[in-house]
Coordinates of C-alpha atoms and ligand atoms in Angstrom, one line a residue:
X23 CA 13.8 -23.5 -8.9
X24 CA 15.5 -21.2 -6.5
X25 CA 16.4 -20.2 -3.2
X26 CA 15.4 -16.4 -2.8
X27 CA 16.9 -14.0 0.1
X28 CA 15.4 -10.8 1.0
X29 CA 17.9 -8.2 2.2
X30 CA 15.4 -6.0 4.9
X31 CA 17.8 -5.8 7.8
X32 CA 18.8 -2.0 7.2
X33 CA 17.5 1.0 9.0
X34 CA 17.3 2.8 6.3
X35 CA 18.7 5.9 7.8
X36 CA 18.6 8.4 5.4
X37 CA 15.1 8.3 5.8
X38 CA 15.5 9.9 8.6
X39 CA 12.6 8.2 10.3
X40 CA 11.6 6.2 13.3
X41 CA 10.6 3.4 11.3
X42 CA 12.7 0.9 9.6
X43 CA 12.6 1.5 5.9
X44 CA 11.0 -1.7 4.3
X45 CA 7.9 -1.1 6.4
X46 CA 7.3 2.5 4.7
X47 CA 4.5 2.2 2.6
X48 CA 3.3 3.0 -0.8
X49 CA -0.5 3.1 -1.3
X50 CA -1.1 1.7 2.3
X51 CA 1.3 -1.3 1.2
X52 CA 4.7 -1.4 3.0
X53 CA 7.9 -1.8 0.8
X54 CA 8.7 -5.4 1.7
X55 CA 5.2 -6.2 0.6
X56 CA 5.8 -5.1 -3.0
X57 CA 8.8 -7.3 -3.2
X58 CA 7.1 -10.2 -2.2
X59 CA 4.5 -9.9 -4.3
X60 CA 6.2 -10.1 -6.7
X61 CA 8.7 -12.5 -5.6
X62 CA 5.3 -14.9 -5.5
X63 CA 5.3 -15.5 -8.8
X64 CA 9.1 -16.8 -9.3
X65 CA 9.1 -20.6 -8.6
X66 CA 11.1 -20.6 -5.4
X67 CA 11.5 -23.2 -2.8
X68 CA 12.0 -20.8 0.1
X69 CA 12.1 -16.9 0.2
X70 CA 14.5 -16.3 3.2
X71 CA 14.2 -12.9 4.7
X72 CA 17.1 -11.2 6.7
X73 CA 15.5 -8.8 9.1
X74 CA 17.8 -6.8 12.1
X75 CA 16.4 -2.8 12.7
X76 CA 13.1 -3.3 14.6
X77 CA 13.4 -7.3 14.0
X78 CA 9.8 -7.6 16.2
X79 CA 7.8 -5.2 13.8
X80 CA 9.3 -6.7 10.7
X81 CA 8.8 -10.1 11.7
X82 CA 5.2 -9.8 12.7
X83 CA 4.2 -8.1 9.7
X84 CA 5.8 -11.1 7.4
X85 CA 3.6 -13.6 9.6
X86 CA 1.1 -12.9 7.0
X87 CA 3.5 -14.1 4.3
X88 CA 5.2 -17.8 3.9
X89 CA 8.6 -17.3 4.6
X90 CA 11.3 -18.0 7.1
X91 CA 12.9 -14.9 8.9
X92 CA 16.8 -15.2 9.5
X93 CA 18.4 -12.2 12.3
X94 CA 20.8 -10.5 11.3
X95 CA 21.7 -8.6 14.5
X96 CA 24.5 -6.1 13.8
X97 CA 23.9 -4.1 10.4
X98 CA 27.7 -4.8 8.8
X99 CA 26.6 -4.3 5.3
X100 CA 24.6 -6.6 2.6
X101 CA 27.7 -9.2 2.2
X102 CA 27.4 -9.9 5.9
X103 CA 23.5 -10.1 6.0
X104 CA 23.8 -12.9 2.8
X105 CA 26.3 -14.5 5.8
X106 CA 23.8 -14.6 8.1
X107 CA 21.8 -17.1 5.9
X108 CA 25.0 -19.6 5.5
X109 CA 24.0 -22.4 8.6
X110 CA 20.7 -22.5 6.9
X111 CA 21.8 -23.1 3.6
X112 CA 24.3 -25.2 4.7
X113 CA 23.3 -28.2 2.7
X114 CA 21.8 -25.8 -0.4
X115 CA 23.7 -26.8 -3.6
X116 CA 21.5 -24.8 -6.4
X117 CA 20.7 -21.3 -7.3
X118 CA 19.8 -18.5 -4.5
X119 CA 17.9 -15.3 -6.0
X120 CA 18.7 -12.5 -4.0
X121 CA 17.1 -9.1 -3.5
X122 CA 17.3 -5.9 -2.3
X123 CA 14.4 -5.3 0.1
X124 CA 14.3 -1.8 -0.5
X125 CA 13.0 -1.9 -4.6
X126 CA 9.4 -2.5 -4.5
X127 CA 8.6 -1.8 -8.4
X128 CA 10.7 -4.6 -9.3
X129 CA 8.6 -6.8 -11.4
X130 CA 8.2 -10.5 -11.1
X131 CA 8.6 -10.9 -14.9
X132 CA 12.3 -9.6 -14.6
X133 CA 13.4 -11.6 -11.9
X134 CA 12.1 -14.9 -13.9
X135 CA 14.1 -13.2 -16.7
X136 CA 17.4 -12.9 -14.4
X137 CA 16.8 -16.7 -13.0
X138 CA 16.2 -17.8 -17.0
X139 CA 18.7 -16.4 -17.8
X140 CA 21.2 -17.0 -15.3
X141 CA 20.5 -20.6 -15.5
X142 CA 20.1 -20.7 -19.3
X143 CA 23.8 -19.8 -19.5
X144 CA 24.8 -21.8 -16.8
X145 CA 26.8 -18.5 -14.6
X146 CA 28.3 -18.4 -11.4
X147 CA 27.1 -15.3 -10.9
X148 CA 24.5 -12.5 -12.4
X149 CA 23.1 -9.2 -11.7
X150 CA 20.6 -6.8 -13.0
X151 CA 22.1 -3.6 -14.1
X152 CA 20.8 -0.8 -16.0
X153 CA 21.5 2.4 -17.3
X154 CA 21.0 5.7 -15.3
X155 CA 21.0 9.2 -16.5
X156 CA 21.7 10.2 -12.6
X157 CA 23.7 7.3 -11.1
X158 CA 24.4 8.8 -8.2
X159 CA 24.1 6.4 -5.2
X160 CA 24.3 3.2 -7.0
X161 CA 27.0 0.4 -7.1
X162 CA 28.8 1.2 -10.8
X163 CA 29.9 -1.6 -13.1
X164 CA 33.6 -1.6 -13.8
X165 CA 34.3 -3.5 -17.1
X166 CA 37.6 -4.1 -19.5
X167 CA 37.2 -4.8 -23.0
X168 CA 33.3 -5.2 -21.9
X169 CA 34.0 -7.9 -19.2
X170 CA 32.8 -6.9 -15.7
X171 CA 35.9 -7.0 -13.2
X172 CA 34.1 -5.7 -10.5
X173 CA 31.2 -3.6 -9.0
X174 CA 32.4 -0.4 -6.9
X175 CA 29.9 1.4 -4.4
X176 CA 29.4 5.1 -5.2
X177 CA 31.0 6.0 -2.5
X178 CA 34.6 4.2 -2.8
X179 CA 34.6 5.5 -6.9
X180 CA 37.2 7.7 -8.6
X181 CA 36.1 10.8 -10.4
X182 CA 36.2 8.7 -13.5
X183 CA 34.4 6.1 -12.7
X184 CA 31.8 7.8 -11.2
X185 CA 30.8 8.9 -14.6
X186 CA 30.2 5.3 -15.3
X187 CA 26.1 5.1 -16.0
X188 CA 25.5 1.5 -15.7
X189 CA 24.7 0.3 -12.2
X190 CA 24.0 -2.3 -10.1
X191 CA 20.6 -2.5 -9.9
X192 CA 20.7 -4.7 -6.5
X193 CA 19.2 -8.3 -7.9
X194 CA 21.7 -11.0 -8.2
X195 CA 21.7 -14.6 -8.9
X196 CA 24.8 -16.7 -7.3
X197 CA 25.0 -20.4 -7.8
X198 CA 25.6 -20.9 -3.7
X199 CA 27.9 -23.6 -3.5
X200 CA 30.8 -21.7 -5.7
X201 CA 29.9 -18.2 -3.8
X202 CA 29.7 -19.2 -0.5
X203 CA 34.0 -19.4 -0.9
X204 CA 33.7 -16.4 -1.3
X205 CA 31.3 -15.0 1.4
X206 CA 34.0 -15.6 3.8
X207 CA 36.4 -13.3 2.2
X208 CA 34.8 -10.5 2.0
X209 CA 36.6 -7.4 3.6
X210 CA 35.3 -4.0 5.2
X211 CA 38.1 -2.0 4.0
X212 CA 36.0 1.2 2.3
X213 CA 34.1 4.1 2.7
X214 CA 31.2 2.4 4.5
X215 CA 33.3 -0.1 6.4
X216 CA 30.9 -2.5 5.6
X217 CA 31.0 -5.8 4.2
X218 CA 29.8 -5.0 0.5
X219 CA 27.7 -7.8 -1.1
X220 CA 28.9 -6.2 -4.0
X221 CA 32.8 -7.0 -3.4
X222 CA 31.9 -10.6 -4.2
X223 CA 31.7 -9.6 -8.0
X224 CA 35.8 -9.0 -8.0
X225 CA 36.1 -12.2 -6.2
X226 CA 34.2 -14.2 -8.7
X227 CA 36.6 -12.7 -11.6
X228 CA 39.9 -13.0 -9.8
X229 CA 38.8 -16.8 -9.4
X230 CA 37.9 -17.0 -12.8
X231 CA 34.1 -17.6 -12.2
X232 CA 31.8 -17.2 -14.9
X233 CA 30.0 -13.4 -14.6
X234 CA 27.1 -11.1 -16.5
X235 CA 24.6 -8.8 -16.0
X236 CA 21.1 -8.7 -17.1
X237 CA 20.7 -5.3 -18.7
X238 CA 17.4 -3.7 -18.0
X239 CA 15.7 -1.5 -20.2
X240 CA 13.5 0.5 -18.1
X241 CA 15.5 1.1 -15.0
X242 CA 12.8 3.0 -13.1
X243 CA 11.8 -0.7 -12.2
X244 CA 14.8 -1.0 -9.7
X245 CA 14.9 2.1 -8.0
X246 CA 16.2 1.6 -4.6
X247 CA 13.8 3.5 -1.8
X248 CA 16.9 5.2 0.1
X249 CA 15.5 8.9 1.1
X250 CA 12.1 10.0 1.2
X251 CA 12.4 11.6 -2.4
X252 CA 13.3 8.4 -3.9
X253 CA 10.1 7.9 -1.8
X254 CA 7.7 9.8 -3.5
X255 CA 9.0 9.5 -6.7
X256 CA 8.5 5.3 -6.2
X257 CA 5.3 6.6 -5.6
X258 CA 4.6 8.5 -8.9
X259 CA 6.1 6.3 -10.9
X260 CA 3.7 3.4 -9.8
X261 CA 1.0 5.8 -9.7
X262 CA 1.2 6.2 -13.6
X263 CA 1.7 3.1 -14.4
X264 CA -1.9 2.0 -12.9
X265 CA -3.0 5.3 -14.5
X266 CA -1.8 4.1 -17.9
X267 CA -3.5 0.8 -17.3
X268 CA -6.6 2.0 -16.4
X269 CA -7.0 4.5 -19.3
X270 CA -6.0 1.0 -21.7
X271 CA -9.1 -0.2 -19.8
X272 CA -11.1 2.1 -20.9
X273 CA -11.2 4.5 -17.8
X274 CA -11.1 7.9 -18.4
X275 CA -8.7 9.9 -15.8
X276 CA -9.3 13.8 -16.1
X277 CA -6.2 14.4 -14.6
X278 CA -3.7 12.2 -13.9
X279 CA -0.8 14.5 -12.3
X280 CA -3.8 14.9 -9.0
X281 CA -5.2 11.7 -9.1
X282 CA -3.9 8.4 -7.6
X283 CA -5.2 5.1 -7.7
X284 CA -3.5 2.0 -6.1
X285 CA -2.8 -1.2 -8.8
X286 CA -5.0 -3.1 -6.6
X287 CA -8.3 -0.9 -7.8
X288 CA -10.4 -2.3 -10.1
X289 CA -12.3 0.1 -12.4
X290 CA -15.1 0.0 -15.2
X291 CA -14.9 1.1 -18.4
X292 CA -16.8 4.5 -18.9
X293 CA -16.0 5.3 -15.6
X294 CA -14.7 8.9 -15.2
X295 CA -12.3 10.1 -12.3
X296 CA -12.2 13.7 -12.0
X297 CA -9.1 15.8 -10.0
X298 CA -7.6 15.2 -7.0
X299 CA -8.6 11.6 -6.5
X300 CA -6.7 9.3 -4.3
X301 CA -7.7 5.5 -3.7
X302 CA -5.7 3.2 -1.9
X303 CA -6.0 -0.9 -1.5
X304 CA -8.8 -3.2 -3.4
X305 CA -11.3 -1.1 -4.7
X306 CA -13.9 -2.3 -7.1
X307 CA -15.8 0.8 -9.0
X308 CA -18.2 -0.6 -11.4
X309 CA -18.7 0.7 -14.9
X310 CA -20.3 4.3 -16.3
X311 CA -19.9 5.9 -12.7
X312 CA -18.2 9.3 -12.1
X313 CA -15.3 9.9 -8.6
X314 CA -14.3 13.0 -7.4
X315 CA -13.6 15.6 -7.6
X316 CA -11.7 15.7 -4.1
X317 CA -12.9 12.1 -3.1
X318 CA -10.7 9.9 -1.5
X319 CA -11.6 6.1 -1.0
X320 CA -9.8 3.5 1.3
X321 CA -10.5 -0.4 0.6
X322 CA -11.8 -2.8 0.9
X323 CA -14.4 -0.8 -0.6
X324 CA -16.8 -1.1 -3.6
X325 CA -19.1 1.0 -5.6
X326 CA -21.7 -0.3 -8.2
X327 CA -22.2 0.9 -11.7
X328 CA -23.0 4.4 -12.5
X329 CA -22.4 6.0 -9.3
X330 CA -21.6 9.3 -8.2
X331 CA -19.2 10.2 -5.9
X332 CA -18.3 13.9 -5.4
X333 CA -16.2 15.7 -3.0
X334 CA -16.0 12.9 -0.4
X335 CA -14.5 10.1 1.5
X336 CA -15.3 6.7 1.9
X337 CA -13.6 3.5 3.6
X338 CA -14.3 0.1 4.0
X339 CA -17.8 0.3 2.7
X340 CA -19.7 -0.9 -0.3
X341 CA -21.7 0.6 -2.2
X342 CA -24.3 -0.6 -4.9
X343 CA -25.1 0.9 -8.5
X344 CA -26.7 3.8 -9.0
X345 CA -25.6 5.6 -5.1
X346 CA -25.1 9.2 -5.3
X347 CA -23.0 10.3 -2.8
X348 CA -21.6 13.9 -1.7
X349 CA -20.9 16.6 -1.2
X350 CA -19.3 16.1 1.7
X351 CA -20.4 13.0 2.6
X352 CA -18.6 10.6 5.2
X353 CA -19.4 6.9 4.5
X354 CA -17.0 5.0 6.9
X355 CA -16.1 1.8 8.0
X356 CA -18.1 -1.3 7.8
X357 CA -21.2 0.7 5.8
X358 CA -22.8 -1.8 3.4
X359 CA -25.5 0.2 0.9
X360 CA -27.6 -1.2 -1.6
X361 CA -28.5 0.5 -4.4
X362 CA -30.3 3.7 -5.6
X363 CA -29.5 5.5 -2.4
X364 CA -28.7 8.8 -1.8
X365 CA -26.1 10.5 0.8
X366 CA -26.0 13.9 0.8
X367 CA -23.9 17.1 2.0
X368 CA -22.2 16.6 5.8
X369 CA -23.7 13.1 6.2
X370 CA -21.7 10.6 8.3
X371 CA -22.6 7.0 7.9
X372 CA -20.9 4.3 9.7
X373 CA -21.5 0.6 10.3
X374 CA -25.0 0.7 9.1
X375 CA -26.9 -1.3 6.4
X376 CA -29.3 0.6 4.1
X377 CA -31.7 -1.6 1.9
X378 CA -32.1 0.0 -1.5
X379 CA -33.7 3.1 -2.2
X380 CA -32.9 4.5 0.8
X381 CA -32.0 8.6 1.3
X382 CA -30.2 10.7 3.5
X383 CA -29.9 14.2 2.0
X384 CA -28.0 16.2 4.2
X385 CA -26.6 17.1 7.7
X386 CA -27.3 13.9 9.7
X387 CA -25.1 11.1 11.6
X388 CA -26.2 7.6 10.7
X389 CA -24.5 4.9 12.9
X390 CA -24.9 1.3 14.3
X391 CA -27.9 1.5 12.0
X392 CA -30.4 -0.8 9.8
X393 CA -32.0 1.3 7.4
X394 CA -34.7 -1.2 5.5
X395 CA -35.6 -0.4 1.9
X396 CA -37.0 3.3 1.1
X397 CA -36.3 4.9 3.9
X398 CA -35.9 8.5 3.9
X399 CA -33.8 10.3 6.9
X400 CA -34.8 14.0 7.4
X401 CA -32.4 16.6 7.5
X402 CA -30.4 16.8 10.7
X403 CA -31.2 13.6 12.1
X404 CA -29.0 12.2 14.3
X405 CA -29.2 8.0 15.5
X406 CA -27.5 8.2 19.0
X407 CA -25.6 5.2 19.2
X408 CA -23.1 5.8 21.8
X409 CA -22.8 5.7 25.6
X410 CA -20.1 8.0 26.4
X411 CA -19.9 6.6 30.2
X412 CA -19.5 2.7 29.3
X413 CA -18.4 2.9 25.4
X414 CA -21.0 0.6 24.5
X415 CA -22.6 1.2 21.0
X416 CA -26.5 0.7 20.4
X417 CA -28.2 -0.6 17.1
X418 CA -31.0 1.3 15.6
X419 CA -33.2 -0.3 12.7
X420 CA -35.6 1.6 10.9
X421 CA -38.1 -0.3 8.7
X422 CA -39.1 -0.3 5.2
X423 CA -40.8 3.2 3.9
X424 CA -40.0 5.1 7.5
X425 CA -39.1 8.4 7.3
X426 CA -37.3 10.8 9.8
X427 CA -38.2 14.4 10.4
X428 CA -36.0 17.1 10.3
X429 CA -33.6 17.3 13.1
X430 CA -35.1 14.4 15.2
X431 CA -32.7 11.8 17.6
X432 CA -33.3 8.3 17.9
X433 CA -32.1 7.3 20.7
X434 CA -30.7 3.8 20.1
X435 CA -31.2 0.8 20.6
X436 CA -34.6 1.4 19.0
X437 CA -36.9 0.3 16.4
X438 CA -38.8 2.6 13.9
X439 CA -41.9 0.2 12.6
X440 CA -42.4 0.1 8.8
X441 CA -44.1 3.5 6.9
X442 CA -43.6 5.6 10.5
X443 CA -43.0 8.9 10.4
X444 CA -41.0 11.0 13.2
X445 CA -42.6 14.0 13.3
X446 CA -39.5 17.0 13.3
X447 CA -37.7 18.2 16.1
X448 CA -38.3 14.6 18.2
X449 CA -36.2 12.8 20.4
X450 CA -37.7 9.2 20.1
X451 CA -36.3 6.9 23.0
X452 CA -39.1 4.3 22.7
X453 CA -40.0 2.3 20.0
X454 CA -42.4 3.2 17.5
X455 CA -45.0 0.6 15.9
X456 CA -45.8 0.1 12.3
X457 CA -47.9 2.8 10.6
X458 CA -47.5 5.6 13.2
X459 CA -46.6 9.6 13.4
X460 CA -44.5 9.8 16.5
X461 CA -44.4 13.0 18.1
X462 CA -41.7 13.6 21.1
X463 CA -41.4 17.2 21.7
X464 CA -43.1 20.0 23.3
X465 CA -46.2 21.1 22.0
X466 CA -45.7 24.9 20.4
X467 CA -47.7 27.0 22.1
X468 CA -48.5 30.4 21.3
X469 CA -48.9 33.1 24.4
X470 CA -50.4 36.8 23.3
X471 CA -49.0 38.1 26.6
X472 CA -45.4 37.6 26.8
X473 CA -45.2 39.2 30.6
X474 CA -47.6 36.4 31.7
X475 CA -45.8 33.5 30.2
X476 CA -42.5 34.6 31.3
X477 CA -44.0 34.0 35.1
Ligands
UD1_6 C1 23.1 -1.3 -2.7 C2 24.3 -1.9 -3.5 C3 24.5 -1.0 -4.7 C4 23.3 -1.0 -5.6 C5 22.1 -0.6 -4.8 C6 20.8 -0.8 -5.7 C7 25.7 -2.9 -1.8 C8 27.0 -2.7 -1.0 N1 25.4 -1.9 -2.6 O1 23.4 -0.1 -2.3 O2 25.6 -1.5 -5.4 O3 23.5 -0.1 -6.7 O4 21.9 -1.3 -3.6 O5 19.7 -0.3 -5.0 O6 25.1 -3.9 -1.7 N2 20.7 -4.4 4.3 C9 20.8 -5.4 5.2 N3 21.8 -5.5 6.1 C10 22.8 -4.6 6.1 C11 22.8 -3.6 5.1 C12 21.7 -3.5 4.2 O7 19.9 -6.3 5.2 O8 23.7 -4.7 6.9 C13 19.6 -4.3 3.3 C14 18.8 -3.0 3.4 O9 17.8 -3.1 4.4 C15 18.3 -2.8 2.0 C16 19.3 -3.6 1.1 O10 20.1 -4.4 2.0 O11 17.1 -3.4 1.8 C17 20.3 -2.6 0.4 O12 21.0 -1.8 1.4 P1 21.2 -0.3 1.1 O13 21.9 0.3 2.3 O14 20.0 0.4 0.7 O15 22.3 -0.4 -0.1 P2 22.5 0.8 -1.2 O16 23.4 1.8 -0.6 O17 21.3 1.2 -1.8
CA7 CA1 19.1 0.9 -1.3

């Protein structure tokens, strides 16, 4: 067991942004929420987390997780945020986990590795550290004869020892009685004149306190988000790695350099995702169905087994097996379809039900709607749902086997009884019984002399 403290007080200025960094998201999911995800699944008593830039926003977004929030109200530097936490670990005589709150691909297998093996050798003191090709940025490790004296921040390093590789990868283990000592000596002498979390490491040695770092061997794992091309690249890298995992699963991914697809999608074998895909949150595609090109999806969302999906976008919605859907289609929030149903080209659907078996092929608006099974919306049909003057929204349902002619209204709230037919061109404001042709438009008429009918 362990204390864990989440270091999310910073601006994150070199983002250059109005929002504090650990609420930046990748696929929809902030930062922050990466790390404690993955902090879930390390046996901790309490995960602390030390908030200060825009405390209000941080602090309602982590009402959604269980953890205490500590202030941290001047930014000083990460030694003087872990001070912030020292009245409320006053009594706290065992391990404390602590983690940058700015690494979201960190994985909660390593940090159980780091506590294991932290407490497996009975330290004072470890850290993650890895190799880097491009250290540039990071906290470098300074050793002698292979024992680490100290960890220097980029920006206080010689020449030499900014050729170092091996950096501090920002996750550290300190048994809290024997480093809280030396909390309260850190200085702001350097570059940053800030109190470096990082300074404790040359404390430790010079009091003879046992140190070592847990070497990692993929170090994309604790790339710190700092600038918005560590952004993106965050961003590609997790992309792949659900890529890769999908295609084990037996998904085929045409081309995974345009397609993304957030870890929390869930995909069927035989399922094929064609170019420039993008779906973000929980997803559920079910086997043998084919997405995209072009489509973009935003869960909550599900689609059944062999489905089709081309050149669209969908959110929120489910979908059963067999829907075909696109081009251009528009299914949006809160759309629940059952299977076998067909949406077509420039079809907007939103917050409507349609039974199975249902079709609307192309050019219509379907909304606040109940479509029962086998019902068949002509082209250009609208369902008026919305009272510009009061904002009120109307419900339409339209029975079993109805259909709608082309470019007819209905004119919600209104019913459509079961096997009716709107005859084309109608604007239906009444409700029509079971069985029935309605027919609400002009007669056509046909004049021979067209100076008469003008007067
Ligand atoms: C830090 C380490 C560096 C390491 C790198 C790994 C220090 C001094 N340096 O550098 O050795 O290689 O991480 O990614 O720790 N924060 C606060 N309060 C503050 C300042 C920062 O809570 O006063 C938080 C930030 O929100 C961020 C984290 O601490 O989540 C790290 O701060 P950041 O400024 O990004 O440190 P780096 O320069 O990346
Ligand atoms: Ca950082």
């Amino acid at each position: 067991m362990v204390k864990t403290l989440v270091l999310a007080a910073g601006m994150g200025s070199r983002l250059k942004s109005e929002k504090v960094k650990v609420l930046h998201r990748i696929f929809d999911k902030p930062i922050l929420s990466w790390v404690l995800e993955s902090l879930a699944e390390v046996a901790s008593e309490e995960i602390i987390v030390v908030c200060g830039h825009q405390y209000e926003a941080v602090e309602s977004f982590l009402h959604a997780y269980p953890v205490t929030t500590v202030l941290q109200e001047e930014q000083l530097g990460t030694g003087h945020a872990v001070r912030q936490v020292e009245d409320h670990l006053d009594d706290y005589d065992g391990t404390v986990l602590i983690i940058n709150g700015d690494s979201p691909l960190i994985r909660a297998e390593t940090l159980n590795q780091l506590v294991k093996f932290h407490q497996d050798n009975i330290l004072d003191m470890s850290f993650l550290s890895c190799n880097l090709e491009h250290p540039d940025g990071y906290g470098r490790i300074i050793r002698k004869d292979g024992r680490i004296l100290a960890i220097k921040e980029d920006k206080d390093c010689s020449e030499a020892e900014r050729q170092i590789k091996e950096v501090n990868a920002g996750v550290y283990c300190f048994e809290w009685s024997t480093i809280k000592e030396g909390l309260s000596k850190l200085g702001n002498d350097n570059a940053q004149e800030e109190y470096y979390l990082t300074d404790l490491v040359a404390w430790a040695y010079s009091q003879g306190h046992e140190i070592a770092s847990f070497n990692l061997a993929n170090p994309y794992e604790v790339l710190g988000v700092n600038n918005r091309e560590d952004l993106s690249l965050v961003w590609k890298l997790q992309n792949e790695a659900n890529l890769h995992e999908l295609m084990q699963n037996g998904v085929t991914i045409v081309d995974p350099a345009t397609t993304f697809i957030s870890p929390d999608a869930d995909i069927g074998p035989d399922t094929v995702i064609l170019p420039n895909t993008y779906i973000q949150r929980r997803v559920v595609i079910g086997r043998g169905s084919t997405i995209g090109p072009n489509t973009s999806i935003f869960g909550p969302a599900e689609i059944g087994e062999n489905s089709t999906v081309i050149q669209s976008h969908i959110s929120r919605s489910s979908l059963g097996a067999k829907a075909n859907i696109g081009p251009f289609a528009h299914i949006r929030d809160g759309s629940d379809i059952n299977e076998n149903v067909r949406i077509g080209s420039f079809v907007e659907v939103k917050n409507s039900a349609l039974a199975d078996d249902c079709a609307a092929a192309h050019l219509s608006y379907i909304g606040d709607a109940k479509l029962k099974t086998g019902v068949n919306i002509g082209a250009g049909t609208v369902v008026a749902n919305y009272d510009h003057r009061t904002g009120d929204k109307y419900e339409t349902t339209i029975n079993a086997n109805a259909s709608t002619g082309a470019n007819s209204v209905l004119v919600s709230p209104i019913e459509i009884g079961e096997a009716s037919m709107i005859a084309a061109g109608s604007v239906v404001t009444k409700d029509v019984p079971a069985d029935t042709l309605a027919i609400a438009r002009p007669k056509q008429e046909h004049k021979t002399n067209r100076v008469v009918a003008k007067n």
